[in-house]
DNA sequence: CTGAAAGCGCTTACAG
DNA sequence: CTGAAAGCGCTTACAG
């Protein structure tokens, strides 16, 4: 036998027809138990693997999911948001459990990705991860829906959104941050992050924090809000801009840990003490949050569960089963950047 | 037209035969320029994409590379070595440039991955990343070579290794660390990391450091070497074990940044000052190295270039072109953990 | 329970 | 330069 064995090779060796081999291998109930065992044994011995291309072609599907990670147009090559790493791990493992292969690709929001996958049968569905301007994104999502390409995205769950999303409860997370800072007696809280409908997740975090502060008789002063994207240098710049304004503040809620860490650099440079002068809360609990000095208090998202849900939802969608958007609960991990905790 | 358009649909519309469409789309030189343009225009308009399964089946290849990331059997779900993140990004982008799709998968060293990919035509070749016991790994690599599955791995370049590898110059990197510590006047240098042939990269780093110290009239005392894997808790435990020994030391060269950061925790806990009492050098320059307090002096590997080389080498190998193992140069970034730098 | 037949959508000799 | 034909290795009605 030369080259890779085929189902026909196995059929010859087992003394059955090729379709019977195919049935036996796929676990069809209409194959005699004896026959199946014989076939399985031979397949095992030859190290036979079903040809993915042939099977995919015949069944008109790929058995493959594609993970598209969107990056900031500004992001330099080496910086992928570390927040996505555990999620990627979780998605990968979940795919394996579901018997799906996983294709990954980095995309610019501007690319032609919406057409690339479905039509070529490279993947049966898409998992979309990544920050970026939501309004720019939305149009593409609509096209995907029109084309009938199954997809799930990680992000804020919103009414009237095209397609389905799995996200954390950003409002709830923001609320946790606000409650914590209020309970610590902080009064003038700054928000670093773009709080507009271009970044619905950040906006929800802002609103959640605002809710909590209002419930405590405080408010989130818009004059203390500075736009920032989820990147250290952006957080640094935002903190500097905040200081420039010359308004008093005693706490910062950063829309992400990367922003928070950048801001901490800025405060250190300017001689502000954390948490004495400024308490800081981040969002995401990336590995750096624990390592930073002082260690960063932050809102934790369950990225592992998120990855699993993304895959489950997509697989169900591909199978035509009903699926809903899901919001995952968040929790707060208190560390020294707010003067409490370990 | 219902469903995805096929090349036959385009043929009808263009008034040519289906094979001509195929030729035109693939840029065959034997198609009339006019005809090609007409076909391309129609294809564009219909948003036609070549069916990957059909094309792959006919051509007997996948147009896909698989990235296999090996994890410690001990590693908990959420901890992927952050060192691999930029490499993963780079591999992904390089694949896109080479027109290859990228499948990713996490594997245990013990899994049956060596048979999984080639035979099923899921991928034309494998990129292998990950630490782990090399001796356990080697057997699988040999099998891949026997099967004729094209693969490249990231790791120490060694004589007589099965297949090909791209790695950094670990000896050179270790030498940089040793020279730096010697130049700072440190005399008793500890090494944290498994320095055996189970971990050839760590062993090379150890040897490089040893070389440099000997050149400076010093030596790397084996009594100051403690085994550790590339993980924070392992580094922490190793540092504690080192302290237990009660031998004097004034510097630590950690085989990786994760080990170094774990060790720093241990030293902080025990009241040792860094760098006054112990200078520390790591390896990898992961993001946390910059964020740690004090910031960690470390040996930098060019992970971006590494990713590109891995893909290039694999693609050439698949095309039957000659390829060689490559060792990338390293550099030292000096930070406060050795009392110098910013 | 099993087999003969058709066909998924391409690519590639083979003719012309 | 173009077309008719074959075939990649499966899966799935259709018969029996």
XYZ file of C-alpha atoms (C1' of nucleotides) in Angstrom:
716
model
C 0.000 0.000 0.000
C 1.508 3.264 -1.055
C 0.551 6.748 0.124
C -2.241 7.389 2.573
C -4.713 4.561 2.956
C -8.231 5.239 1.710
C -11.552 3.773 2.683
C -11.314 1.620 -0.424
C -8.105 0.039 0.819
C -9.834 -0.836 4.023
C -12.830 -2.205 2.155
C -10.584 -4.598 0.208
C -8.862 -5.785 3.344
C -12.119 -6.235 5.210
C -13.856 -7.878 2.272
C -16.719 -5.383 2.219
C -17.733 -2.493 0.009
C -16.327 0.947 0.437
C -19.636 2.507 1.571
C -19.807 -0.032 4.371
C -16.424 1.134 5.567
C -17.643 4.693 5.546
C -20.726 3.726 7.540
C -18.791 1.702 10.059
C -16.296 4.476 10.621
C -18.983 7.073 11.147
C -20.770 4.885 13.642
C -23.852 4.254 11.573
C -26.266 1.973 13.452
C -26.938 -0.078 10.355
C -23.692 -1.961 10.244
C -23.283 -5.410 11.702
C -21.372 -5.327 14.942
C -18.860 -7.939 13.787
C -18.256 -6.148 10.524
C -17.780 -2.853 12.270
C -15.201 -4.248 14.652
C -13.244 -5.790 11.842
C -13.274 -2.553 9.898
C -12.306 -0.469 12.904
C -9.416 -2.772 13.676
C -8.063 -2.535 10.163
C -8.489 1.229 10.079
C -6.657 1.571 13.349
C -3.861 -0.621 12.169
C -3.380 1.307 8.940
C -3.608 4.557 10.837
C -6.414 5.545 8.566
C -7.923 9.016 8.874
C -10.928 10.160 6.915
C -9.888 12.621 4.245
C -11.196 15.968 5.356
C -11.422 17.439 1.906
C -13.389 14.568 0.466
C -15.704 14.346 3.399
C -16.182 18.090 3.508
C -16.862 18.297 -0.180
C -19.442 15.578 -0.111
C -21.206 16.816 3.012
C -20.922 20.450 2.048
C -19.382 21.581 5.234
C -15.966 22.039 6.688
C -16.030 20.708 10.238
C -14.048 23.820 10.968
C -14.679 27.042 12.841
C -12.751 30.218 12.224
C -11.652 32.579 14.944
C -11.181 36.099 13.657
C -9.292 38.424 15.920
C -9.620 42.078 15.098
C -6.832 44.361 15.886
C -6.558 48.036 16.194
C -5.261 49.524 13.012
C -2.767 51.258 15.272
C -1.590 48.190 17.135
C 1.974 47.270 16.454
C 2.736 43.703 15.436
C 3.837 42.426 18.756
C 0.945 43.547 20.904
C -2.068 41.374 21.016
C -4.347 42.167 23.884
C -3.321 39.663 26.573
C -6.923 39.513 27.662
C -7.628 37.288 24.700
C -5.028 34.680 25.486
C -7.010 32.581 27.966
C -10.095 32.998 25.796
C -8.202 31.729 22.822
C -7.068 28.771 24.861
C -10.573 28.066 25.953
C -12.011 28.374 22.446
C -9.348 26.039 21.159
C -10.101 23.402 23.743
C -13.833 23.730 23.305
C -13.451 23.224 19.571
C -11.501 20.068 20.173
C -14.264 18.781 22.424
C -16.841 19.496 19.749
C -14.777 17.777 17.092
C -14.246 21.015 15.235
C -11.000 22.250 13.810
C -10.124 25.837 14.490
C -8.757 28.237 11.965
C -7.365 31.469 13.298
C -6.727 34.698 11.571
C -6.034 38.307 12.469
C -8.022 40.839 10.620
C -8.313 44.526 10.277
C -11.831 45.765 10.699
C -11.502 47.123 7.193
C -10.626 43.826 5.560
C -12.867 41.800 3.358
C -13.225 39.033 5.921
C -16.990 38.907 5.851
C -16.923 37.155 2.476
C -13.772 35.132 2.899
C -14.883 32.192 4.954
C -18.394 31.017 4.354
C -18.296 30.871 0.584
C -15.027 29.070 0.336
C -16.132 26.374 2.752
C -13.060 27.056 4.805
C -15.175 27.264 7.905
C -18.782 26.643 8.809
C -18.981 29.586 11.126
C -17.075 32.482 12.607
C -16.088 33.534 16.099
C -15.356 37.229 16.213
C -13.116 38.682 18.896
C -11.734 42.097 19.286
C -12.136 45.631 20.259
C -12.488 48.340 17.749
C -15.023 50.887 16.746
C -18.368 49.163 17.016
C -20.112 51.400 14.559
C -17.607 50.490 11.853
C -18.045 46.848 12.741
C -21.805 46.781 12.727
C -22.144 47.123 8.973
C -20.080 44.020 8.393
C -22.079 42.108 10.952
C -25.238 42.950 9.069
C -23.759 41.612 5.874
C -22.880 38.371 7.594
C -26.449 38.035 8.741
C -27.714 38.696 5.218
C -25.369 36.119 3.747
C -26.548 33.628 6.316
C -23.053 33.034 7.640
C -23.283 31.683 11.176
C -21.253 33.758 13.606
C -20.967 34.695 17.262
C -19.033 37.595 18.600
C -17.552 38.420 21.946
C -18.835 41.758 23.067
C -21.542 43.809 24.633
C -24.965 42.236 24.393
C -27.250 44.898 22.954
C -30.828 45.086 21.780
C -31.200 45.179 17.984
C -27.677 43.986 17.361
C -27.037 42.048 14.165
C -26.539 38.428 15.085
C -25.624 37.053 18.420
C -23.101 37.940 21.048
C -21.628 36.548 24.202
C -20.296 39.158 26.558
C -19.812 39.897 30.174
C -22.174 41.988 32.210
C -20.299 45.210 31.678
C -22.861 47.304 33.502
C -22.645 44.977 36.482
C -18.860 45.067 36.366
C -18.848 48.841 36.295
C -21.230 48.833 39.212
C -18.873 46.653 41.243
C -16.065 49.103 40.604
C -18.202 52.100 41.554
C -19.531 50.488 44.714
C -16.054 49.515 45.806
C -14.638 52.996 45.327
C -17.618 54.635 46.996
C -17.341 52.259 49.942
C -13.702 53.235 50.332
C -14.773 56.845 50.688
C -13.552 58.066 47.331
C -15.565 61.008 46.070
C -14.115 62.285 42.801
C -13.828 59.399 40.403
C -12.285 59.681 36.962
C -13.084 57.315 34.100
C -10.424 56.460 31.543
C -11.853 54.956 28.396
C -13.976 55.889 25.442
C -17.499 56.067 26.828
C -19.486 56.394 23.633
C -21.544 54.129 21.434
C -18.412 53.470 19.399
C -17.274 51.297 22.316
C -20.422 49.847 23.834
C -18.538 47.742 26.349
C -16.703 50.716 27.781
C -19.893 52.710 27.731
C -21.676 50.035 29.749
C -18.846 49.975 32.252
C -19.121 53.710 32.572
C -22.858 53.535 33.104
C -22.588 50.786 35.668
C -20.098 52.820 37.636
C -22.313 55.871 37.330
C -25.290 53.900 38.667
C -23.360 52.737 41.687
C -22.050 56.180 42.484
C -25.483 57.722 42.195
C -26.853 55.071 44.501
C -24.197 56.188 46.969
C -25.152 59.822 46.563
C -22.194 60.599 44.361
C -21.824 61.172 40.659
C -19.437 60.348 37.858
C -18.292 63.716 36.610
C -18.044 63.780 32.822
C -15.272 66.330 33.182
C -13.194 63.539 34.685
C -13.709 61.203 31.733
C -10.917 60.877 29.174
C -11.083 58.753 26.026
C -8.692 55.838 25.778
C -8.412 52.606 23.871
C -7.389 49.360 25.472
C -3.615 49.816 25.358
C -0.986 50.871 27.828
C 0.230 53.902 25.959
C -3.311 55.046 25.454
C -3.913 54.746 29.195
C -0.726 56.642 29.898
C -1.738 59.436 27.570
C -5.239 59.573 29.009
C -3.913 59.857 32.555
C -1.611 62.649 31.510
C -4.493 64.411 29.821
C -6.524 64.016 32.985
C -3.769 65.571 35.068
C -3.536 68.444 32.612
C -7.124 69.342 33.298
C -6.120 70.263 36.813
C -9.355 68.997 38.350
C -9.167 67.172 41.667
C -9.819 63.405 41.718
C -9.106 60.686 44.218
C -9.840 57.548 42.197
C -9.694 56.202 38.666
C -11.838 53.561 37.088
C -10.046 52.430 33.938
C -12.109 50.705 31.265
C -9.449 48.003 30.987
C -6.365 46.794 32.823
C -4.072 47.916 30.030
C -5.423 51.434 30.392
C -5.071 51.184 34.176
C -1.462 50.054 33.959
C -0.582 52.840 31.561
C -2.245 55.293 33.902
C -0.300 53.945 36.865
C 2.921 54.710 35.011
C 1.787 58.246 34.474
C 0.829 58.704 38.122
C 4.101 57.224 39.321
C 5.973 59.604 37.069
C 4.074 62.552 38.442
C 4.718 61.481 42.002
C 1.142 60.552 42.859
C 0.862 57.743 45.360
C -1.366 54.762 44.656
C -3.674 54.200 46.462
C -3.082 57.078 48.920
C -3.605 59.846 46.379
C -5.429 57.874 43.715
C -7.164 54.534 44.041
C -7.314 52.583 40.790
C -9.659 49.905 39.521
C -9.173 48.145 36.184
C -11.162 45.653 34.157
C -10.199 42.214 32.780
C -7.716 40.815 35.293
C -4.943 40.194 32.816
C -1.782 38.603 34.257
C -0.055 41.977 34.491
C -2.717 43.200 36.935
C -1.386 40.913 39.611
C 2.212 41.746 38.883
C 1.851 45.505 38.791
C 2.992 47.501 41.820
C 0.756 48.056 43.575
C -1.242 45.055 42.412
C -4.323 46.195 40.549
C -7.857 45.850 41.847
C -9.922 44.806 38.861
C -13.137 43.353 37.519
C -12.777 39.738 36.484
C -14.463 38.296 33.431
C -14.743 34.583 33.090
C -12.811 34.205 29.870
C -12.666 30.443 30.113
C -16.430 30.117 30.282
C -16.719 32.760 27.594
C -14.655 30.716 25.182
C -16.736 27.639 25.820
C -19.984 29.517 25.332
C -18.801 31.052 22.086
C -18.054 27.647 20.632
C -21.200 26.025 21.961
C -23.394 28.781 20.641
C -21.767 28.698 17.233
C -22.015 24.947 16.920
C -25.688 25.063 17.808
C -26.282 27.827 15.351
C -24.612 25.816 12.605
C -26.858 22.894 13.474
C -29.862 25.131 13.184
C -30.684 24.990 16.871
C -31.957 28.062 18.691
C -29.392 30.128 20.546
C -29.499 33.284 22.606
C -27.047 35.986 23.445
C -25.588 35.554 26.905
C -24.217 37.915 29.495
C -21.720 36.462 31.936
C -21.513 37.748 35.474
C -18.406 39.549 36.630
C -16.695 39.750 39.986
C -14.304 42.107 41.676
C -10.852 41.117 42.842
C -9.567 43.578 45.382
C -5.852 44.308 45.509
C -3.556 47.028 46.791
C -4.239 49.631 44.137
C -7.375 50.509 46.070
C -5.670 50.199 49.429
C -7.417 47.056 50.441
C -6.756 43.373 49.866
C -3.517 41.505 49.453
C -28.803 31.494 -8.597
C -29.298 29.794 -5.285
C -26.642 28.839 -2.755
C -22.976 29.521 -3.259
C -21.943 30.171 -6.824
C -19.717 27.537 -8.414
C -17.248 27.747 -11.220
C -19.889 26.237 -13.453
C -22.235 29.127 -12.751
C -19.529 31.513 -13.797
C -18.821 29.470 -16.906
C -22.428 29.754 -17.995
C -22.476 33.474 -17.435
C -19.196 33.992 -19.225
C -20.110 31.666 -22.068
C -17.054 29.473 -21.588
C -16.402 26.019 -20.203
C -15.911 25.381 -16.522
C -12.236 24.405 -16.841
C -11.523 27.725 -18.470
C -12.990 29.465 -15.464
C -10.752 27.430 -13.238
C -7.707 28.345 -15.292
C -8.547 32.006 -15.406
C -9.092 32.176 -11.669
C -5.819 30.489 -10.921
C -3.920 32.817 -13.213
C -2.968 30.258 -15.807
C -0.980 31.891 -18.614
C -2.893 29.998 -21.263
C -6.116 31.917 -21.068
C -6.937 34.774 -23.360
C -6.611 38.110 -21.661
C -10.090 39.223 -22.643
C -11.640 36.002 -21.478
C -9.830 36.184 -18.182
C -10.998 39.689 -17.475
C -14.565 38.798 -18.210
C -14.386 35.781 -15.948
C -12.702 37.684 -13.130
C -15.317 40.398 -13.288
C -18.151 37.914 -13.036
C -16.472 36.046 -10.214
C -15.959 39.256 -8.311
C -19.529 40.280 -8.815
C -20.904 36.969 -7.613
C -18.505 37.011 -4.711
C -17.247 33.688 -5.852
C -14.653 31.866 -3.773
C -13.012 28.637 -4.846
C -14.306 25.758 -2.777
C -11.478 24.739 -0.523
C -12.626 21.171 -0.104
C -12.989 20.523 -3.788
C -9.740 22.169 -4.668
C -7.921 20.463 -1.837
C -9.312 17.081 -2.730
C -8.340 17.354 -6.334
C -4.872 18.730 -5.669
C -4.245 16.459 -2.725
C -3.252 19.122 -0.343
C -4.888 21.377 2.174
C -3.427 24.857 1.759
C -3.390 24.825 5.522
C -0.718 24.720 8.190
C -1.351 23.512 11.718
C 0.145 25.115 14.792
C 0.402 22.687 17.679
C 1.038 24.219 21.046
C 2.189 21.827 23.703
C 1.358 22.504 27.243
C 2.676 21.248 30.460
C 0.561 18.428 31.729
C 0.487 20.425 34.945
C -0.556 23.723 33.408
C -3.975 24.863 34.459
C -6.387 25.881 31.736
C -5.897 29.564 31.957
C -2.125 29.744 31.748
C -0.591 29.707 28.365
C 2.972 30.890 28.370
C 2.691 34.569 27.406
C 5.951 34.227 25.574
C 4.075 32.509 22.768
C 1.566 35.243 22.189
C 3.622 37.487 19.910
C 4.943 34.397 18.152
C 1.451 33.219 17.534
C 0.602 36.606 16.113
C 3.596 36.524 13.875
C 2.907 32.989 12.654
C -0.673 33.924 11.904
C 0.308 36.920 9.855
C 3.038 35.058 8.027
C 0.547 32.359 7.067
C -1.769 34.963 5.643
C 1.073 36.363 3.555
C 1.861 32.910 2.218
C -1.761 32.246 1.382
C -1.964 29.490 3.945
C -4.752 28.964 6.414
C -3.733 28.278 9.979
C -5.257 25.641 12.186
C -4.406 25.833 15.844
C -4.617 23.226 18.499
C -3.355 22.645 22.016
C -1.870 19.283 22.672
C -0.462 17.282 25.461
C 2.902 15.827 24.680
C 1.297 12.475 25.255
C -1.473 12.889 22.704
C -1.687 11.139 19.417
C -1.095 14.322 17.468
C 1.670 12.932 15.312
C -0.835 10.961 13.237
C -3.737 13.343 13.346
C -2.876 15.915 10.747
C -0.997 14.650 7.776
C -3.141 11.658 6.976
C -6.419 13.445 7.204
C -5.288 16.202 4.865
C -6.246 18.704 7.488
C -2.901 20.387 7.135
C 0.096 20.082 4.862
C 2.564 20.628 7.638
C 2.983 21.274 11.325
C 4.486 24.030 13.418
C 5.357 22.765 16.879
C 5.625 25.144 19.804
C 6.057 24.473 23.420
C 8.204 23.598 26.293
C 8.157 20.211 27.837
C 10.509 17.344 28.371
C 12.531 17.100 25.204
C 13.373 13.454 25.594
C 9.685 12.555 25.673
C 9.133 14.716 22.639
C 11.961 13.361 20.541
C 10.323 10.011 19.890
C 7.294 11.656 18.365
C 9.461 13.846 16.216
C 11.169 10.784 14.830
C 7.820 9.310 13.907
C 6.881 12.443 12.052
C 10.084 12.234 10.079
C 9.404 8.578 9.253
C 5.872 9.365 8.111
C 7.233 12.119 5.948
C 5.065 14.753 7.591
C 6.636 18.171 7.065
C 7.167 20.008 10.342
C 9.256 22.688 11.994
C 9.573 23.221 15.690
C 10.540 26.145 17.840
C 13.349 25.117 20.095
C 17.021 24.544 20.618
C 18.913 23.777 17.440
C 20.843 20.594 18.099
C 23.013 18.226 16.112
C 21.307 14.939 15.238
C 17.852 16.245 16.030
C 14.952 14.703 14.155
C 13.713 17.230 11.626
C 14.284 20.898 11.659
C 14.104 23.598 14.246
C 14.173 27.331 14.539
C 15.390 28.609 17.869
C 17.233 31.428 19.461
C 20.898 31.323 20.301
C 20.393 30.149 23.857
C 24.092 29.812 24.543
C 24.665 33.350 23.341
C 21.756 34.601 25.440
C 23.112 32.889 28.526
C 26.480 34.437 27.816
C 24.953 37.916 27.708
C 23.391 37.320 31.098
C 26.625 36.016 32.585
C 28.724 38.833 31.182
C 26.323 41.419 32.488
C 26.293 40.006 36.007
C 30.042 39.591 36.058
C 30.532 43.147 34.858
C 28.330 44.365 37.701
C 30.684 42.695 40.135
C 28.420 39.831 41.143
C 30.362 36.773 42.209
C 27.977 34.066 43.387
C 25.402 33.460 40.698
C 22.495 31.066 41.071
C 20.707 29.462 38.135
C 16.997 28.712 38.351
C 15.838 26.247 35.727
C 16.237 22.649 34.784
C 19.729 22.415 33.289
C 19.626 18.929 31.841
C 19.177 17.353 28.439
C 15.461 17.131 29.184
C 15.354 20.881 28.617
C 18.028 21.631 26.026
C 17.157 25.300 25.822
C 17.629 25.842 29.523
C 20.776 23.763 29.424
C 22.206 25.957 26.667
C 21.372 29.066 28.656
C 23.132 27.578 31.635
C 26.188 26.755 29.585
C 26.349 30.176 27.982
C 26.252 31.792 31.377
C 28.909 29.406 32.624
C 31.152 30.295 29.672
C 30.871 33.979 30.352
C 31.567 33.580 34.050
C 34.592 31.446 33.406
C 35.893 33.997 30.946
C 35.601 36.497 33.792
C 37.480 34.244 36.171
C 34.318 33.158 37.964
C 32.300 29.991 37.905
C 28.674 28.904 37.933
C 28.380 26.830 41.072
C 26.182 23.773 40.497
C 25.227 23.947 44.161
C 23.405 27.172 43.282
C 21.346 25.578 40.514
C 17.738 24.620 41.237
C 15.398 22.917 38.779
C 12.363 24.864 37.635
C 9.930 24.813 34.765
C 8.801 27.921 32.990
C 6.046 29.001 35.359
C 5.757 31.513 38.138
C 4.973 29.090 40.915
C 7.826 26.886 39.830
C 10.173 29.881 40.020
C 8.820 30.776 43.422
C 9.393 27.260 44.705
C 12.870 27.125 43.213
C 13.866 30.397 44.852
C 12.594 29.137 48.186
C 14.536 25.930 47.737
C 17.608 27.976 46.934
C 17.220 30.007 50.118
C 16.800 26.804 52.109
C 20.223 25.683 51.044
C 21.699 28.519 53.042
C 24.482 29.183 50.544
C 25.416 32.781 49.825
C 24.546 34.235 46.405
C 24.324 37.746 45.043
C 22.654 37.185 41.698
C 20.149 34.934 39.965
C 19.941 34.016 36.324
C 16.492 32.582 35.735
C 15.991 30.382 32.693
C 12.821 32.294 31.849
C 10.995 35.457 32.892
C 8.183 33.502 34.481
C 10.707 31.776 36.700
C 12.366 35.113 37.457
C 9.084 36.739 38.424
C 8.171 33.870 40.704
C 11.609 34.113 42.298
C 11.194 37.834 42.821
C 8.045 37.148 44.814
C 9.945 34.733 46.999
C 12.787 37.181 47.581
C 10.387 40.001 48.376
C 8.661 37.786 50.899
C 11.929 36.939 52.548
C 12.956 40.567 52.717
C 15.768 40.381 50.195
C 16.252 43.585 48.245
C 16.481 43.514 44.475
C 18.995 44.403 43.136
C 20.913 45.374 46.280
C 21.001 41.884 47.764
C 20.224 39.895 44.643
C 20.472 40.993 41.033
C 18.132 39.138 38.709
C 18.233 38.410 35.002
C 15.446 36.609 33.161
C 14.932 35.308 29.646
C 12.187 36.047 27.061
C 11.129 39.623 27.762
C 7.469 38.859 28.235
C 5.242 41.888 28.933
C 5.301 41.226 32.666
C 9.090 41.727 32.720
C 8.650 45.422 32.093
C 5.830 45.751 34.559
C 7.458 43.901 37.454
C 8.935 45.928 40.301
C 11.785 46.336 39.899
C 11.581 45.961 36.139
C 13.355 42.823 35.045
C 16.609 42.742 33.116
C 16.191 40.014 30.547
C 17.380 38.369 27.358
C 15.210 39.220 24.371
C 14.321 36.749 21.681
C 12.982 38.007 18.409
C 9.649 36.231 18.498
C 8.285 38.130 15.538
C 11.105 37.046 13.279
C 10.862 33.578 14.744
C 7.250 33.243 13.705
C 8.054 34.362 10.185
C 10.931 31.944 9.892
C 8.854 29.040 11.129
C 6.257 29.618 8.446
C 8.754 30.276 5.678
C 10.735 27.170 6.509
C 7.639 25.012 6.629
C 6.263 26.303 3.355
C 9.568 25.644 1.648
C 9.731 22.201 3.116
C 6.257 21.436 1.810
C 7.353 22.605 -1.626
C 10.311 20.283 -1.459
C 12.860 23.066 -1.277
C 15.943 22.740 0.923
C 15.743 24.303 4.369
C 18.092 24.572 7.313
C 17.666 24.987 11.012
C 18.264 28.548 12.138
C 19.469 30.131 15.326
C 18.346 33.694 15.973
C 20.557 36.105 17.834
C 19.492 37.399 21.226
C 20.053 40.686 22.967
C 20.027 41.903 26.529
C 17.650 44.553 27.820
C 18.953 46.027 31.028
C 16.456 47.170 33.645
C 16.394 47.861 37.364
C 16.486 44.285 38.610
C 20.227 44.339 38.039
C 20.620 47.837 39.389
C 21.336 49.435 36.059
C 19.166 50.800 33.287
C 15.817 52.508 33.428
C -27.594 -5.241 7.056
C -24.995 -4.366 2.540
C -23.784 -2.924 -2.248
C -23.944 -0.309 -6.818
C -24.388 4.287 -8.325
C -24.236 9.076 -8.243
C -22.211 13.295 -7.195
C -19.963 17.102 -4.149
C -16.737 21.187 -7.106
C -12.800 21.454 -8.429
C -7.930 20.567 -11.402
C -5.385 18.461 -14.823
C -3.810 15.655 -18.402
C -5.386 14.950 -23.186
C -7.124 16.518 -27.638
C -7.839 19.792 -30.805
C -6.204 29.275 -26.487
C -10.290 26.171 -25.226
C -13.254 22.080 -24.295
C -14.673 17.144 -23.074
C -13.417 13.756 -19.842
C -11.649 11.776 -15.841
C -11.005 11.523 -11.091
C -9.603 13.201 -6.176
C -12.132 10.184 -1.633
C -15.704 10.463 0.472
C -21.318 10.233 1.823
C -25.890 9.339 0.847
C -30.092 8.215 -1.254
C -31.765 4.029 -3.566
C -32.329 -0.940 -4.075
C -32.327 -5.241 -2.360
